[in-house]
mmCIF file of C-alpha atoms in Angstrom:
data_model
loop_
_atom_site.group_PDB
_atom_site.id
_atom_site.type_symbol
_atom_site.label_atom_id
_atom_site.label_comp_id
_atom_site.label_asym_id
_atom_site.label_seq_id
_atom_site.Cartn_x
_atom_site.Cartn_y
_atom_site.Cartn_z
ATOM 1 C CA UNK A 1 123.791 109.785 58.294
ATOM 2 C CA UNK A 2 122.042 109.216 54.840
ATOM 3 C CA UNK A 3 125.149 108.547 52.868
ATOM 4 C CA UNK A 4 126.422 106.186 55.888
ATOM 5 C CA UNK A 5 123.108 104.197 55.098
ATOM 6 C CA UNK A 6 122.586 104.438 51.206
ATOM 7 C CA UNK A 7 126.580 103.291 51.057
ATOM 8 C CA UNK A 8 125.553 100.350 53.148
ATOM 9 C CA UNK A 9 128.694 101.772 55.644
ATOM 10 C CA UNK A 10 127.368 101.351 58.679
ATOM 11 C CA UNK A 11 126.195 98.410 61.005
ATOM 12 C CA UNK A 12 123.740 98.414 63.616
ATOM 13 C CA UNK A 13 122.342 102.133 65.216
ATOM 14 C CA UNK A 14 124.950 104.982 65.285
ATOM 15 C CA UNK A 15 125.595 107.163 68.198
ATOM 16 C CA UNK A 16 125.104 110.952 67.643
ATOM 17 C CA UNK A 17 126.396 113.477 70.264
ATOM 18 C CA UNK A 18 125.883 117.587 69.071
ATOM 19 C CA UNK A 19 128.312 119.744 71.439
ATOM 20 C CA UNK A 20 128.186 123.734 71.775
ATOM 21 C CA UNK A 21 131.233 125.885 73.429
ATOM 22 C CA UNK A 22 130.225 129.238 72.449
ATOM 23 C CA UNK A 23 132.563 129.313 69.458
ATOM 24 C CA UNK A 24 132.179 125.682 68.028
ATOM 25 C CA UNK A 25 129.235 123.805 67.100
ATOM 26 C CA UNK A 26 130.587 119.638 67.311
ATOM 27 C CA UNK A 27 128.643 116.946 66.201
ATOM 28 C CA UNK A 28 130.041 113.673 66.640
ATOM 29 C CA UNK A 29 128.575 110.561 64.735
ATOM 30 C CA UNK A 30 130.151 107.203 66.359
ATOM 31 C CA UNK A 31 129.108 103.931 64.343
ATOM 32 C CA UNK A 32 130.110 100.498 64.089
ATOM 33 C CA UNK A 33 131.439 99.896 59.834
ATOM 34 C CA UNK A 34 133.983 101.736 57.721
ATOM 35 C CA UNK A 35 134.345 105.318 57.331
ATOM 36 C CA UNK A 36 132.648 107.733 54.791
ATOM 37 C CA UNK A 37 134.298 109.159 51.641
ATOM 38 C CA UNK A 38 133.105 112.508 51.954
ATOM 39 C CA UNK A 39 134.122 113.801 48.428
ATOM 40 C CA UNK A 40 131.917 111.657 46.633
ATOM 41 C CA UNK A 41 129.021 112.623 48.765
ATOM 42 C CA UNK A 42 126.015 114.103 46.694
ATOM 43 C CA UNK A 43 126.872 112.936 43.111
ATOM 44 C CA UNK A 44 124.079 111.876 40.939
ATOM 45 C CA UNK A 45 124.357 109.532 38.031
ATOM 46 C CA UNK A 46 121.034 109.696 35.931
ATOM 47 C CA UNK A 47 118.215 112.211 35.471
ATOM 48 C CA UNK A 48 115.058 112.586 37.637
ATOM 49 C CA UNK A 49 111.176 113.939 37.338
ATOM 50 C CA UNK A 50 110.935 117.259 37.588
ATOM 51 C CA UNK A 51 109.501 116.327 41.664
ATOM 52 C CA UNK A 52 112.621 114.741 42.362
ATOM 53 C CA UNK A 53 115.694 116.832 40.811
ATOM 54 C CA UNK A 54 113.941 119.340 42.942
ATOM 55 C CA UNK A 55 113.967 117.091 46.139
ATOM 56 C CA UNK A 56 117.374 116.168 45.664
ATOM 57 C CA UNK A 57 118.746 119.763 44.758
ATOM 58 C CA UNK A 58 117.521 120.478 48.067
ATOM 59 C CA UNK A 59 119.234 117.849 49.544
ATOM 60 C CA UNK A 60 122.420 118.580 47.746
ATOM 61 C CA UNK A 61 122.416 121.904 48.872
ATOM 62 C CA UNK A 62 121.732 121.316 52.686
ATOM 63 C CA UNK A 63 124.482 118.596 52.853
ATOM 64 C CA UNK A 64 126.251 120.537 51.186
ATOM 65 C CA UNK A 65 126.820 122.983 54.485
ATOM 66 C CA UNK A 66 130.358 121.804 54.934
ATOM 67 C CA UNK A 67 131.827 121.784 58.419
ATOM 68 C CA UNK A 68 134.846 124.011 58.986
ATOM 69 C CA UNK A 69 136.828 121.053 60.366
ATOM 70 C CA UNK A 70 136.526 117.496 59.727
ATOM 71 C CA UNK A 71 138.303 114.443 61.829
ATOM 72 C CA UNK A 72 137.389 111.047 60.807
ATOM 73 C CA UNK A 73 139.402 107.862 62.263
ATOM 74 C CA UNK A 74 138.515 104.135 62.778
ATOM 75 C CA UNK A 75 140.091 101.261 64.999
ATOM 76 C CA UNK A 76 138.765 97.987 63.377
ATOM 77 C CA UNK A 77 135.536 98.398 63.065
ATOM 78 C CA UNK A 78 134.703 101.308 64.945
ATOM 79 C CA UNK A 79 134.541 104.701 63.291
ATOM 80 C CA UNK A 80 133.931 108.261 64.741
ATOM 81 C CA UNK A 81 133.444 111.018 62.254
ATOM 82 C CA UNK A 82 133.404 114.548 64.027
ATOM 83 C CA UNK A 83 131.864 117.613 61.962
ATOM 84 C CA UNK A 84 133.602 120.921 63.542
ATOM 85 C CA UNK A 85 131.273 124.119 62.489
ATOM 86 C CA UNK A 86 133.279 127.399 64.116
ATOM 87 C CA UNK A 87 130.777 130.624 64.635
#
């Protein structure tokens, strides 16, 4: 949600829906802009106080839990980015 904000991606309040089946985890993210280029996502350009390279190495390494399955479509101006995690 983050990158859809610091990218300046999204418009208006997203819609976030977290499903459970037993075997996947689903979270769905449903916003109103244009969709997230996920490989880019975590890459810093300049150095940082000691405070922060440690604030954003934690960052870096929670979003960096990637989702075993990824589906990401828009129509116009409506995009839905689903995150499948499998247990």
């Amino acid at each position: 949600m983050q990158h859809l904000v610091d990218a300046d991606l999204i418009i208006g309040s997203p819609s976030v829906m977290m499903t459970y089946n037993d075997f996947d985890l689903t979270i769905s993210i449903r916003y109103h802009g244009v969709l997230l280029s996920l490989p880019n996502v975590g890459v810093r350009e300049h150095f940082f106080l000691e405070e922060e390279s440690f604030s954003y190495g934690l960052a870096d390494f929670l979003t960096g839990v990637y989702p075993d399955r990824m589906e990401a479509r828009a129509a116009g101006e409506n995009a839905t980015i689903r995150l499948i995690f499998s247990g």
